[in-house]
Structures are given as C-alpha cells and as structure tokens.
Amino acid sequence: MEEQVFAEVDRFIGETIVAEDEALRGALEAAEAAGLPSIQVSPPQGKLLQLLVRLVGAKQILEFGTLGGYSAILMARALSPGGRLITLEAKAGYAEVARRSIDRAGVGDRVEVRVGPALEALPALEQEEAGPFDLVFIDADKVNTPNYFAWALDHTRPGGLIIADNVVRKGTLGDPTDPDEATKAQRRLHEMLAAEPRVDATTIQTVGVKGYDGFLIALVEQA
Ligand code: SAH
Ligand code: DHB
Ligand code: MG
C-alpha cells in the first residue's frame, strides 16, 4: 500500500515538474525490448542529478554503471558547453543498447561508453590522465562502491561532487548485523568517510517508484 503511494507521488511529480521526453522514453523502450532490468534512476532522481551537474557547472563527468544509458543521457544534457561524460558498463550488450539510445538522444558526441568491469577500466583512465572530474556518479556493482569511491576521490576536483546510488538498501544500511555483502560495503563506505577529511558528505533516504533506498552526496573539499 505505501509502495503504491510512493509510486503515485513519483507519477505526479513526473506529470508536473519533471518531464520525460521522447528520447528518454525511447531509451527505456529500447532497454525493455532488449531485456535489460528496469533499475535506472527514477525521473525525479534523474532530475536531481541534472540539477547537481548544473550546480557544479560540470564539464567532465564519470559514471560507473551505464545500463541502457538513461542517467547518462540526463547528465549529458546538463553538461556545460564542451563537456564530456565517460560511462563504464560491464556488459557489452547493455553498452550497445545504451550507445544507440545515447546517439538517438542527440548527445552521442559528448558521451563515451566503455565496456568492461569498471575496476579494469580505471588504469586506462589514469594513463590517459582523464579528469579531474567535476562529478562522479557511482551506480554499478554495489560491493565495489567503496573501491569506486576511493578512486573517484583521487580524481575529482575540489568543489566537485561524488554521488553514490543505492546506499540505503531498504534500510539495511542501519543494521550492523546485516549479512548482505552489498549492504556491508555501504556501511564500510560510510565508516570510511567518517575519517576522511577530503569530503563533506550526507546520505539522503528516498522513496518512490523504486521503493526505499537512498544516495550519498559528497562534496570534495578544497585542499
Ligand atoms: N546508471 C544507470 C543504472 C545502472 S544499473 C541509470 O540510472 O540509468 C547498474 C549497472 O552496472 C548495470 O548495467 C550493470 O550491468 C553494471 N555493472 C555491474 N557490475 C559492473 C562492473 N563491475 N563494472 C561496470 N558496470 C557494472
Ligand atoms: C539495482 C541496481 C541499481 O543501480 C538500482 O538503482 C537498483 C537496483 C540492482 O542491481 O538490483
Ligand atoms: Mg542505482
């Protein structure tokens, strides 16, 4: 019953202040047709990402976890002129679907999709001296969120943002006895940040079409 209310409110927000256009609907249809799971950010969450991209005036964005390209399209649209987004996806089939949807959305010139496990993509980014990034969105395999965060912290400019999706996990984040490895990783990330002077961060719990979860937002401090 509550879940239904959350979804209804997301629908109302979608009908009023957060519009989903043809290209975004097309990306979701393509993802569904190809059998991708429907786990992209919700439209209100996606709009928050866009607002954050605009607030930091992001020109360089790194995303962990492309899926069908939904969040990548949203963030690419909010980039400052001349900006670029690199998105990392483990599954070649997903990356292909994303590539096509990103091109159809008209932001293909600004977005690079790299295929392979994200941890394996990082040395190449390092070598190319990609970044420093203005915003990093971590949304791939949840057990690696702390690893991605640690790398992001070394490659995000002061004043930039690191955002991690799915850290609350139906409230299991608050349970020190929860045995799930993905949950344990989010707890470890929070404990890591408690002792990390380079960021100022918070976690916001969310409800909506995707149920109960939440995201962490970290501002990288000036040196
Ligand atoms: N950011 C997307 C949703 C991503 S869902 C959006 O909101 O539209 C999580 C994605 O991470 C899935 O596509 C999954 O295949 C991918 N993934 C899982 N493990 C990964 C890994 N080790 N490296 C890169 N991507 C991974
Ligand atoms: C899953 C992944 C996500 O990024 C998300 O927002 C929801 C669910 C998943 O892997 O199940
Ligand atoms: Mg997610």
PDB file of C-alpha atoms and ligand atoms in Angstrom:
ATOM      1  CA  MET A   1       0.000   0.000   0.000  1.00  0.00           C
ATOM      2  CA  GLU A   2       2.745   2.514   0.914  1.00  0.00           C
ATOM      3  CA  GLU A   3       4.771   1.463  -2.125  1.00  0.00           C
ATOM      4  CA  GLN A   4       1.759   2.384  -4.233  1.00  0.00           C
ATOM      5  CA  VAL A   5       1.630   5.842  -2.663  1.00  0.00           C
ATOM      6  CA  PHE A   6       5.351   6.381  -3.329  1.00  0.00           C
ATOM      7  CA  ALA A   7       4.874   5.433  -6.984  1.00  0.00           C
ATOM      8  CA  GLU A   8       1.776   7.633  -7.291  1.00  0.00           C
ATOM      9  CA  VAL A   9       3.686  10.640  -5.952  1.00  0.00           C
ATOM     10  CA  ASP A  10       6.542   9.993  -8.402  1.00  0.00           C
ATOM     11  CA  ARG A  11       3.940   9.872 -11.174  1.00  0.00           C
ATOM     12  CA  PHE A  12       2.510  13.231 -10.103  1.00  0.00           C
ATOM     13  CA  ILE A  13       5.989  14.782  -9.948  1.00  0.00           C
ATOM     14  CA  GLY A  14       6.556  13.373 -13.430  1.00  0.00           C
ATOM     15  CA  GLU A  15       3.348  14.918 -14.730  1.00  0.00           C
ATOM     16  CA  THR A  16       4.167  18.332 -13.308  1.00  0.00           C
ATOM     17  CA  ILE A  17       7.751  19.462 -12.769  1.00  0.00           C
ATOM     18  CA  VAL A  18       9.829  16.579 -14.175  1.00  0.00           C
ATOM     19  CA  ALA A  19       9.031  15.886 -17.790  1.00  0.00           C
ATOM     20  CA  GLU A  20      10.320  12.801 -19.583  1.00  0.00           C
ATOM     21  CA  ASP A  21      10.675  13.484 -23.301  1.00  0.00           C
ATOM     22  CA  GLU A  22      10.573  11.256 -26.372  1.00  0.00           C
ATOM     23  CA  ALA A  23      14.278  10.377 -26.307  1.00  0.00           C
ATOM     24  CA  LEU A  24      14.185   9.272 -22.666  1.00  0.00           C
ATOM     25  CA  ARG A  25      11.049   7.225 -23.231  1.00  0.00           C
ATOM     26  CA  GLY A  26      12.772   5.764 -26.297  1.00  0.00           C
ATOM     27  CA  ALA A  27      15.782   4.783 -24.182  1.00  0.00           C
ATOM     28  CA  LEU A  28      13.522   2.979 -21.713  1.00  0.00           C
ATOM     29  CA  GLU A  29      11.623   1.221 -24.501  1.00  0.00           C
ATOM     30  CA  ALA A  30      14.865   0.085 -26.133  1.00  0.00           C
ATOM     31  CA  ALA A  31      16.149  -1.186 -22.783  1.00  0.00           C
ATOM     32  CA  GLU A  32      12.948  -3.080 -22.115  1.00  0.00           C
ATOM     33  CA  ALA A  33      12.882  -4.568 -25.627  1.00  0.00           C
ATOM     34  CA  ALA A  34      16.449  -5.809 -25.130  1.00  0.00           C
ATOM     35  CA  GLY A  35      15.565  -7.364 -21.778  1.00  0.00           C
ATOM     36  CA  LEU A  36      17.594  -5.013 -19.575  1.00  0.00           C
ATOM     37  CA  PRO A  37      16.402  -4.773 -15.961  1.00  0.00           C
ATOM     38  CA  SER A  38      14.346  -1.675 -15.166  1.00  0.00           C
ATOM     39  CA  ILE A  39      16.633  -0.301 -12.447  1.00  0.00           C
ATOM     40  CA  GLN A  40      17.541   3.118 -13.868  1.00  0.00           C
ATOM     41  CA  VAL A  41      17.174   6.203 -11.688  1.00  0.00           C
ATOM     42  CA  SER A  42      13.601   7.446 -11.390  1.00  0.00           C
ATOM     43  CA  PRO A  43      12.691  10.665 -13.211  1.00  0.00           C
ATOM     44  CA  PRO A  44      12.781  12.776 -10.006  1.00  0.00           C
ATOM     45  CA  GLN A  45      16.161  11.272  -9.064  1.00  0.00           C
ATOM     46  CA  GLY A  46      17.402  11.868 -12.593  1.00  0.00           C
ATOM     47  CA  LYS A  47      16.357  15.500 -12.357  1.00  0.00           C
ATOM     48  CA  LEU A  48      18.320  15.820  -9.121  1.00  0.00           C
ATOM     49  CA  LEU A  49      21.382  14.519 -10.971  1.00  0.00           C
ATOM     50  CA  GLN A  50      20.817  17.114 -13.679  1.00  0.00           C
ATOM     51  CA  LEU A  51      20.485  19.914 -11.142  1.00  0.00           C
ATOM     52  CA  LEU A  52      23.717  18.818  -9.440  1.00  0.00           C
ATOM     53  CA  VAL A  53      25.522  18.675 -12.801  1.00  0.00           C
ATOM     54  CA  ARG A  54      24.369  22.234 -13.455  1.00  0.00           C
ATOM     55  CA  LEU A  55      25.186  23.458  -9.938  1.00  0.00           C
ATOM     56  CA  VAL A  56      28.828  22.391 -10.226  1.00  0.00           C
ATOM     57  CA  GLY A  57      28.980  23.530 -13.863  1.00  0.00           C
ATOM     58  CA  ALA A  58      30.274  20.077 -14.718  1.00  0.00           C
ATOM     59  CA  LYS A  59      32.360  19.642 -17.877  1.00  0.00           C
ATOM     60  CA  GLN A  60      33.857  16.259 -17.010  1.00  0.00           C
ATOM     61  CA  ILE A  61      31.622  13.508 -15.659  1.00  0.00           C
ATOM     62  CA  LEU A  62      32.408   9.882 -14.881  1.00  0.00           C
ATOM     63  CA  GLU A  63      29.625   7.329 -14.415  1.00  0.00           C
ATOM     64  CA  PHE A  64      30.009   3.808 -13.053  1.00  0.00           C
ATOM     65  CA  GLY A  65      27.173   1.634 -14.411  1.00  0.00           C
ATOM     66  CA  THR A  66      25.570   2.645 -17.732  1.00  0.00           C
ATOM     67  CA  LEU A  67      22.699   0.141 -18.061  1.00  0.00           C
ATOM     68  CA  GLY A  68      20.604   1.462 -21.007  1.00  0.00           C
ATOM     69  CA  GLY A  69      22.041   4.975 -20.848  1.00  0.00           C
ATOM     70  CA  TYR A  70      19.133   6.666 -19.087  1.00  0.00           C
ATOM     71  CA  SER A  71      21.114   8.509 -16.397  1.00  0.00           C
ATOM     72  CA  ALA A  72      23.950   9.135 -18.875  1.00  0.00           C
ATOM     73  CA  ILE A  73      21.576  10.910 -21.282  1.00  0.00           C
ATOM     74  CA  LEU A  74      20.171  13.026 -18.450  1.00  0.00           C
ATOM     75  CA  MET A  75      23.571  14.076 -17.148  1.00  0.00           C
ATOM     76  CA  ALA A  76      24.992  14.638 -20.661  1.00  0.00           C
ATOM     77  CA  ARG A  77      22.154  17.032 -21.405  1.00  0.00           C
ATOM     78  CA  ALA A  78      23.019  19.087 -18.334  1.00  0.00           C
ATOM     79  CA  LEU A  79      26.774  19.318 -19.113  1.00  0.00           C
ATOM     80  CA  SER A  80      28.348  22.719 -19.613  1.00  0.00           C
ATOM     81  CA  PRO A  81      29.164  23.512 -23.261  1.00  0.00           C
ATOM     82  CA  GLY A  82      32.124  21.447 -24.444  1.00  0.00           C
ATOM     83  CA  GLY A  83      31.649  18.980 -21.605  1.00  0.00           C
ATOM     84  CA  ARG A  84      32.160  15.216 -21.765  1.00  0.00           C
ATOM     85  CA  LEU A  85      30.824  12.170 -19.968  1.00  0.00           C
ATOM     86  CA  ILE A  86      32.528   8.791 -19.734  1.00  0.00           C
ATOM     87  CA  THR A  87      30.330   5.910 -18.606  1.00  0.00           C
ATOM     88  CA  LEU A  88      31.548   2.426 -17.656  1.00  0.00           C
ATOM     89  CA  GLU A  89      29.486  -0.715 -18.272  1.00  0.00           C
ATOM     90  CA  ALA A  90      30.478  -4.343 -17.657  1.00  0.00           C
ATOM     91  CA  LYS A  91      28.010  -5.904 -20.105  1.00  0.00           C
ATOM     92  CA  ALA A  92      28.709  -5.437 -23.808  1.00  0.00           C
ATOM     93  CA  GLY A  93      25.049  -5.999 -24.721  1.00  0.00           C
ATOM     94  CA  TYR A  94      23.881  -3.296 -22.311  1.00  0.00           C
ATOM     95  CA  ALA A  95      26.565  -0.914 -23.565  1.00  0.00           C
ATOM     96  CA  GLU A  96      25.359  -1.422 -27.145  1.00  0.00           C
ATOM     97  CA  VAL A  97      21.768  -0.624 -26.233  1.00  0.00           C
ATOM     98  CA  ALA A  98      22.987   2.433 -24.344  1.00  0.00           C
ATOM     99  CA  ARG A  99      25.175   3.601 -27.231  1.00  0.00           C
ATOM    100  CA  ARG A 100      22.214   3.578 -29.615  1.00  0.00           C
ATOM    101  CA  SER A 101      19.896   5.377 -27.194  1.00  0.00           C
ATOM    102  CA  ILE A 102      22.554   7.967 -26.369  1.00  0.00           C
ATOM    103  CA  ASP A 103      23.035   8.662 -30.085  1.00  0.00           C
ATOM    104  CA  ARG A 104      19.281   8.877 -30.665  1.00  0.00           C
ATOM    105  CA  ALA A 105      19.024  11.371 -27.810  1.00  0.00           C
ATOM    106  CA  GLY A 106      21.469  13.619 -29.681  1.00  0.00           C
ATOM    107  CA  VAL A 107      24.257  13.582 -27.076  1.00  0.00           C
ATOM    108  CA  GLY A 108      26.466  10.949 -28.725  1.00  0.00           C
ATOM    109  CA  ASP A 109      29.204  13.491 -29.409  1.00  0.00           C
ATOM    110  CA  ARG A 110      29.604  14.130 -25.681  1.00  0.00           C
ATOM    111  CA  VAL A 111      29.373  10.602 -24.305  1.00  0.00           C
ATOM    112  CA  GLU A 112      31.840   7.742 -24.345  1.00  0.00           C
ATOM    113  CA  VAL A 113      30.650   4.276 -23.277  1.00  0.00           C
ATOM    114  CA  ARG A 114      33.466   1.934 -22.196  1.00  0.00           C
ATOM    115  CA  VAL A 115      32.795  -1.778 -21.939  1.00  0.00           C
ATOM    116  CA  GLY A 116      34.275  -3.968 -19.228  1.00  0.00           C
ATOM    117  CA  PRO A 117      34.374  -4.274 -15.457  1.00  0.00           C
ATOM    118  CA  ALA A 118      34.815  -0.738 -14.138  1.00  0.00           C
ATOM    119  CA  LEU A 119      37.794  -1.580 -11.928  1.00  0.00           C
ATOM    120  CA  GLU A 120      39.636  -2.747 -15.036  1.00  0.00           C
ATOM    121  CA  ALA A 121      38.815   0.477 -16.888  1.00  0.00           C
ATOM    122  CA  LEU A 122      40.387   2.692 -14.242  1.00  0.00           C
ATOM    123  CA  PRO A 123      44.096   2.142 -15.081  1.00  0.00           C
ATOM    124  CA  ALA A 124      43.435   3.283 -18.677  1.00  0.00           C
ATOM    125  CA  LEU A 125      41.634   6.400 -17.460  1.00  0.00           C
ATOM    126  CA  GLU A 126      44.594   7.043 -15.191  1.00  0.00           C
ATOM    127  CA  GLN A 127      47.060   6.682 -18.062  1.00  0.00           C
ATOM    128  CA  GLU A 128      45.095   8.988 -20.318  1.00  0.00           C
ATOM    129  CA  GLU A 129      45.003  11.473 -17.482  1.00  0.00           C
ATOM    130  CA  ALA A 130      41.225  11.586 -17.817  1.00  0.00           C
ATOM    131  CA  GLY A 131      39.684  14.033 -15.400  1.00  0.00           C
ATOM    132  CA  PRO A 132      39.952  15.555 -12.929  1.00  0.00           C
ATOM    133  CA  PHE A 133      36.203  15.040 -12.887  1.00  0.00           C
ATOM    134  CA  ASP A 134      33.668  17.614 -11.747  1.00  0.00           C
ATOM    135  CA  LEU A 135      31.109  14.953 -10.884  1.00  0.00           C
ATOM    136  CA  VAL A 136      31.242  11.184 -10.460  1.00  0.00           C
ATOM    137  CA  PHE A 137      28.077   9.080 -10.301  1.00  0.00           C
ATOM    138  CA  ILE A 138      28.657   5.629  -8.789  1.00  0.00           C
ATOM    139  CA  ASP A 139      25.866   3.215  -9.756  1.00  0.00           C
ATOM    140  CA  ALA A 140      27.404  -0.133 -10.780  1.00  0.00           C
ATOM    141  CA  ASP A 141      28.030  -3.306  -8.730  1.00  0.00           C
ATOM    142  CA  LYS A 142      27.328  -2.276  -5.177  1.00  0.00           C
ATOM    143  CA  VAL A 143      30.025  -4.357  -3.491  1.00  0.00           C
ATOM    144  CA  ASN A 144      32.606  -2.204  -5.256  1.00  0.00           C
ATOM    145  CA  THR A 145      31.080   1.163  -4.355  1.00  0.00           C
ATOM    146  CA  PRO A 146      33.809   1.840  -1.719  1.00  0.00           C
ATOM    147  CA  ASN A 147      36.527   0.992  -4.264  1.00  0.00           C
ATOM    148  CA  TYR A 148      34.990   3.249  -6.897  1.00  0.00           C
ATOM    149  CA  PHE A 149      34.593   5.982  -4.300  1.00  0.00           C
ATOM    150  CA  ALA A 150      38.248   5.758  -3.267  1.00  0.00           C
ATOM    151  CA  TRP A 151      39.336   6.128  -6.901  1.00  0.00           C
ATOM    152  CA  ALA A 152      36.857   8.942  -7.509  1.00  0.00           C
ATOM    153  CA  LEU A 153      38.174  10.834  -4.514  1.00  0.00           C
ATOM    154  CA  ASP A 154      41.658  10.911  -6.046  1.00  0.00           C
ATOM    155  CA  HIS A 155      40.260  12.052  -9.413  1.00  0.00           C
ATOM    156  CA  THR A 156      37.616  14.662  -8.596  1.00  0.00           C
ATOM    157  CA  ARG A 157      38.480  18.337  -8.392  1.00  0.00           C
ATOM    158  CA  PRO A 158      37.981  20.338  -5.210  1.00  0.00           C
ATOM    159  CA  GLY A 159      34.410  21.628  -5.295  1.00  0.00           C
ATOM    160  CA  GLY A 160      33.336  18.595  -7.318  1.00  0.00           C
ATOM    161  CA  LEU A 161      30.750  16.006  -6.297  1.00  0.00           C
ATOM    162  CA  ILE A 162      30.783  12.256  -5.843  1.00  0.00           C
ATOM    163  CA  ILE A 163      27.332  10.667  -5.728  1.00  0.00           C
ATOM    164  CA  ALA A 164      26.681   7.014  -4.892  1.00  0.00           C
ATOM    165  CA  ASP A 165      23.290   5.419  -5.621  1.00  0.00           C
ATOM    166  CA  ASN A 166      21.652   2.602  -3.661  1.00  0.00           C
ATOM    167  CA  VAL A 167      23.417   3.013  -0.336  1.00  0.00           C
ATOM    168  CA  VAL A 168      20.365   2.660   1.954  1.00  0.00           C
ATOM    169  CA  ARG A 169      19.137  -0.660   0.552  1.00  0.00           C
ATOM    170  CA  LYS A 170      15.661  -0.901   2.114  1.00  0.00           C
ATOM    171  CA  GLY A 171      17.102   0.335   5.408  1.00  0.00           C
ATOM    172  CA  THR A 172      19.642  -2.430   5.838  1.00  0.00           C
ATOM    173  CA  LEU A 173      22.298   0.325   5.925  1.00  0.00           C
ATOM    174  CA  GLY A 174      21.321   0.872   9.569  1.00  0.00           C
ATOM    175  CA  ASP A 175      21.746  -2.783  10.564  1.00  0.00           C
ATOM    176  CA  PRO A 176      25.262  -3.771  11.662  1.00  0.00           C
ATOM    177  CA  THR A 177      24.280  -7.456  11.585  1.00  0.00           C
ATOM    178  CA  ASP A 178      23.001  -7.488   8.000  1.00  0.00           C
ATOM    179  CA  PRO A 179      24.909 -10.243   6.192  1.00  0.00           C
ATOM    180  CA  ASP A 180      24.487  -8.908   2.628  1.00  0.00           C
ATOM    181  CA  GLU A 181      27.842  -8.020   1.065  1.00  0.00           C
ATOM    182  CA  ALA A 182      26.391  -5.072  -0.861  1.00  0.00           C
ATOM    183  CA  THR A 183      24.991  -3.627   2.377  1.00  0.00           C
ATOM    184  CA  LYS A 184      28.233  -4.238   4.245  1.00  0.00           C
ATOM    185  CA  ALA A 185      30.049  -2.333   1.520  1.00  0.00           C
ATOM    186  CA  GLN A 186      27.784   0.725   2.010  1.00  0.00           C
ATOM    187  CA  ARG A 187      28.353   0.621   5.774  1.00  0.00           C
ATOM    188  CA  ARG A 188      32.105   0.405   5.162  1.00  0.00           C
ATOM    189  CA  LEU A 189      31.885   3.401   2.811  1.00  0.00           C
ATOM    190  CA  HIS A 190      30.151   5.478   5.489  1.00  0.00           C
ATOM    191  CA  GLU A 191      32.723   4.449   8.100  1.00  0.00           C
ATOM    192  CA  MET A 192      35.483   5.322   5.656  1.00  0.00           C
ATOM    193  CA  LEU A 193      34.013   8.792   5.110  1.00  0.00           C
ATOM    194  CA  ALA A 194      33.725   9.432   8.837  1.00  0.00           C
ATOM    195  CA  ALA A 195      37.522   9.542   8.894  1.00  0.00           C
ATOM    196  CA  GLU A 196      38.019  11.265   5.529  1.00  0.00           C
ATOM    197  CA  PRO A 197      38.852  14.982   5.716  1.00  0.00           C
ATOM    198  CA  ARG A 198      38.743  15.404   1.933  1.00  0.00           C
ATOM    199  CA  VAL A 199      34.947  15.271   1.692  1.00  0.00           C
ATOM    200  CA  ASP A 200      31.894  16.723   3.370  1.00  0.00           C
ATOM    201  CA  ALA A 201      29.017  14.304   2.805  1.00  0.00           C
ATOM    202  CA  THR A 202      25.492  13.264   3.607  1.00  0.00           C
ATOM    203  CA  THR A 203      23.154  10.395   2.778  1.00  0.00           C
ATOM    204  CA  ILE A 204      19.535  11.072   1.872  1.00  0.00           C
ATOM    205  CA  GLN A 205      16.977   8.279   2.191  1.00  0.00           C
ATOM    206  CA  THR A 206      14.494   8.106  -0.659  1.00  0.00           C
ATOM    207  CA  VAL A 207      11.164   6.506  -1.535  1.00  0.00           C
ATOM    208  CA  GLY A 208       9.487   6.420  -4.932  1.00  0.00           C
ATOM    209  CA  VAL A 209       8.805   4.090  -7.844  1.00  0.00           C
ATOM    210  CA  LYS A 210      11.981   2.228  -6.908  1.00  0.00           C
ATOM    211  CA  GLY A 211      10.852   1.644  -3.320  1.00  0.00           C
ATOM    212  CA  TYR A 212      13.042   2.533  -0.337  1.00  0.00           C
ATOM    213  CA  ASP A 213      16.686   3.364  -0.932  1.00  0.00           C
ATOM    214  CA  GLY A 214      18.943   6.413  -0.858  1.00  0.00           C
ATOM    215  CA  PHE A 215      22.012   8.117  -2.172  1.00  0.00           C
ATOM    216  CA  LEU A 216      25.161   9.577  -0.762  1.00  0.00           C
ATOM    217  CA  ILE A 217      26.357  13.001  -1.888  1.00  0.00           C
ATOM    218  CA  ALA A 218      29.930  14.027  -1.129  1.00  0.00           C
ATOM    219  CA  LEU A 219      31.486  17.419  -1.816  1.00  0.00           C
ATOM    220  CA  VAL A 220      35.229  17.284  -2.392  1.00  0.00           C
ATOM    221  CA  GLU A 221      36.887  19.880  -0.162  1.00  0.00           C
ATOM    222  CA  GLN A 222      39.450  22.445  -1.263  1.00  0.00           C
ATOM    223  CA  ALA A 223      42.950  21.180  -0.396  1.00  0.00           C
TER     224      ALA A 223
HETATM  225  N1  SAH B   1      23.102   4.396 -14.010  1.00  0.00           N
HETATM  226  C1  SAH B   1      22.047   3.630 -14.684  1.00  0.00           C
HETATM  227  C2  SAH B   1      21.705   2.370 -13.905  1.00  0.00           C
HETATM  228  C3  SAH B   1      22.861   1.438 -13.679  1.00  0.00           C
HETATM  229  S1  SAH B   1      22.326  -0.147 -13.110  1.00  0.00           S
HETATM  230  C4  SAH B   1      20.818   4.521 -14.813  1.00  0.00           C
HETATM  231  O1  SAH B   1      20.387   5.064 -13.792  1.00  0.00           O
HETATM  232  O2  SAH B   1      20.271   4.642 -15.911  1.00  0.00           O
HETATM  233  C5  SAH B   1      23.864  -0.883 -12.741  1.00  0.00           C
HETATM  234  C6  SAH B   1      24.706  -1.207 -13.971  1.00  0.00           C
HETATM  235  O3  SAH B   1      26.022  -1.543 -13.536  1.00  0.00           O
HETATM  236  C7  SAH B   1      24.196  -2.425 -14.768  1.00  0.00           C
HETATM  237  O4  SAH B   1      24.046  -2.078 -16.112  1.00  0.00           O
HETATM  238  C8  SAH B   1      25.298  -3.449 -14.608  1.00  0.00           C
HETATM  239  O5  SAH B   1      25.495  -4.284 -15.743  1.00  0.00           O
HETATM  240  C9  SAH B   1      26.505  -2.578 -14.378  1.00  0.00           C
HETATM  241  N2  SAH B   1      27.633  -3.251 -13.708  1.00  0.00           N
HETATM  242  C10 SAH B   1      27.590  -4.277 -12.833  1.00  0.00           C
HETATM  243  N3  SAH B   1      28.816  -4.621 -12.438  1.00  0.00           N
HETATM  244  C11 SAH B   1      29.670  -3.784 -13.088  1.00  0.00           C
HETATM  245  C12 SAH B   1      31.087  -3.643 -13.113  1.00  0.00           C
HETATM  246  N4  SAH B   1      31.874  -4.420 -12.380  1.00  0.00           N
HETATM  247  N5  SAH B   1      31.609  -2.693 -13.899  1.00  0.00           N
HETATM  248  C13 SAH B   1      30.814  -1.889 -14.643  1.00  0.00           C
HETATM  249  N6  SAH B   1      29.482  -1.968 -14.657  1.00  0.00           N
HETATM  250  C14 SAH B   1      28.913  -2.913 -13.895  1.00  0.00           C
HETATM  251  C1  DHB B   2      19.993  -2.430  -8.782  1.00  0.00           C
HETATM  252  C2  DHB B   2      20.934  -1.534  -9.256  1.00  0.00           C
HETATM  253  C3  DHB B   2      20.688  -0.176  -9.208  1.00  0.00           C
HETATM  254  O1  DHB B   2      21.590   0.728  -9.632  1.00  0.00           O
HETATM  255  C4  DHB B   2      19.497   0.307  -8.701  1.00  0.00           C
HETATM  256  O2  DHB B   2      19.314   1.660  -8.663  1.00  0.00           O
HETATM  257  C5  DHB B   2      18.540  -0.586  -8.250  1.00  0.00           C
HETATM  258  C6  DHB B   2      18.791  -1.949  -8.292  1.00  0.00           C
HETATM  259  C7  DHB B   2      20.250  -3.879  -8.845  1.00  0.00           C
HETATM  260  O3  DHB B   2      21.368  -4.252  -9.253  1.00  0.00           O
HETATM  261  O4  DHB B   2      19.375  -4.626  -8.484  1.00  0.00           O
HETATM  262 MG    MG B   3      21.152   2.669  -8.983  1.00  0.00          MG
END
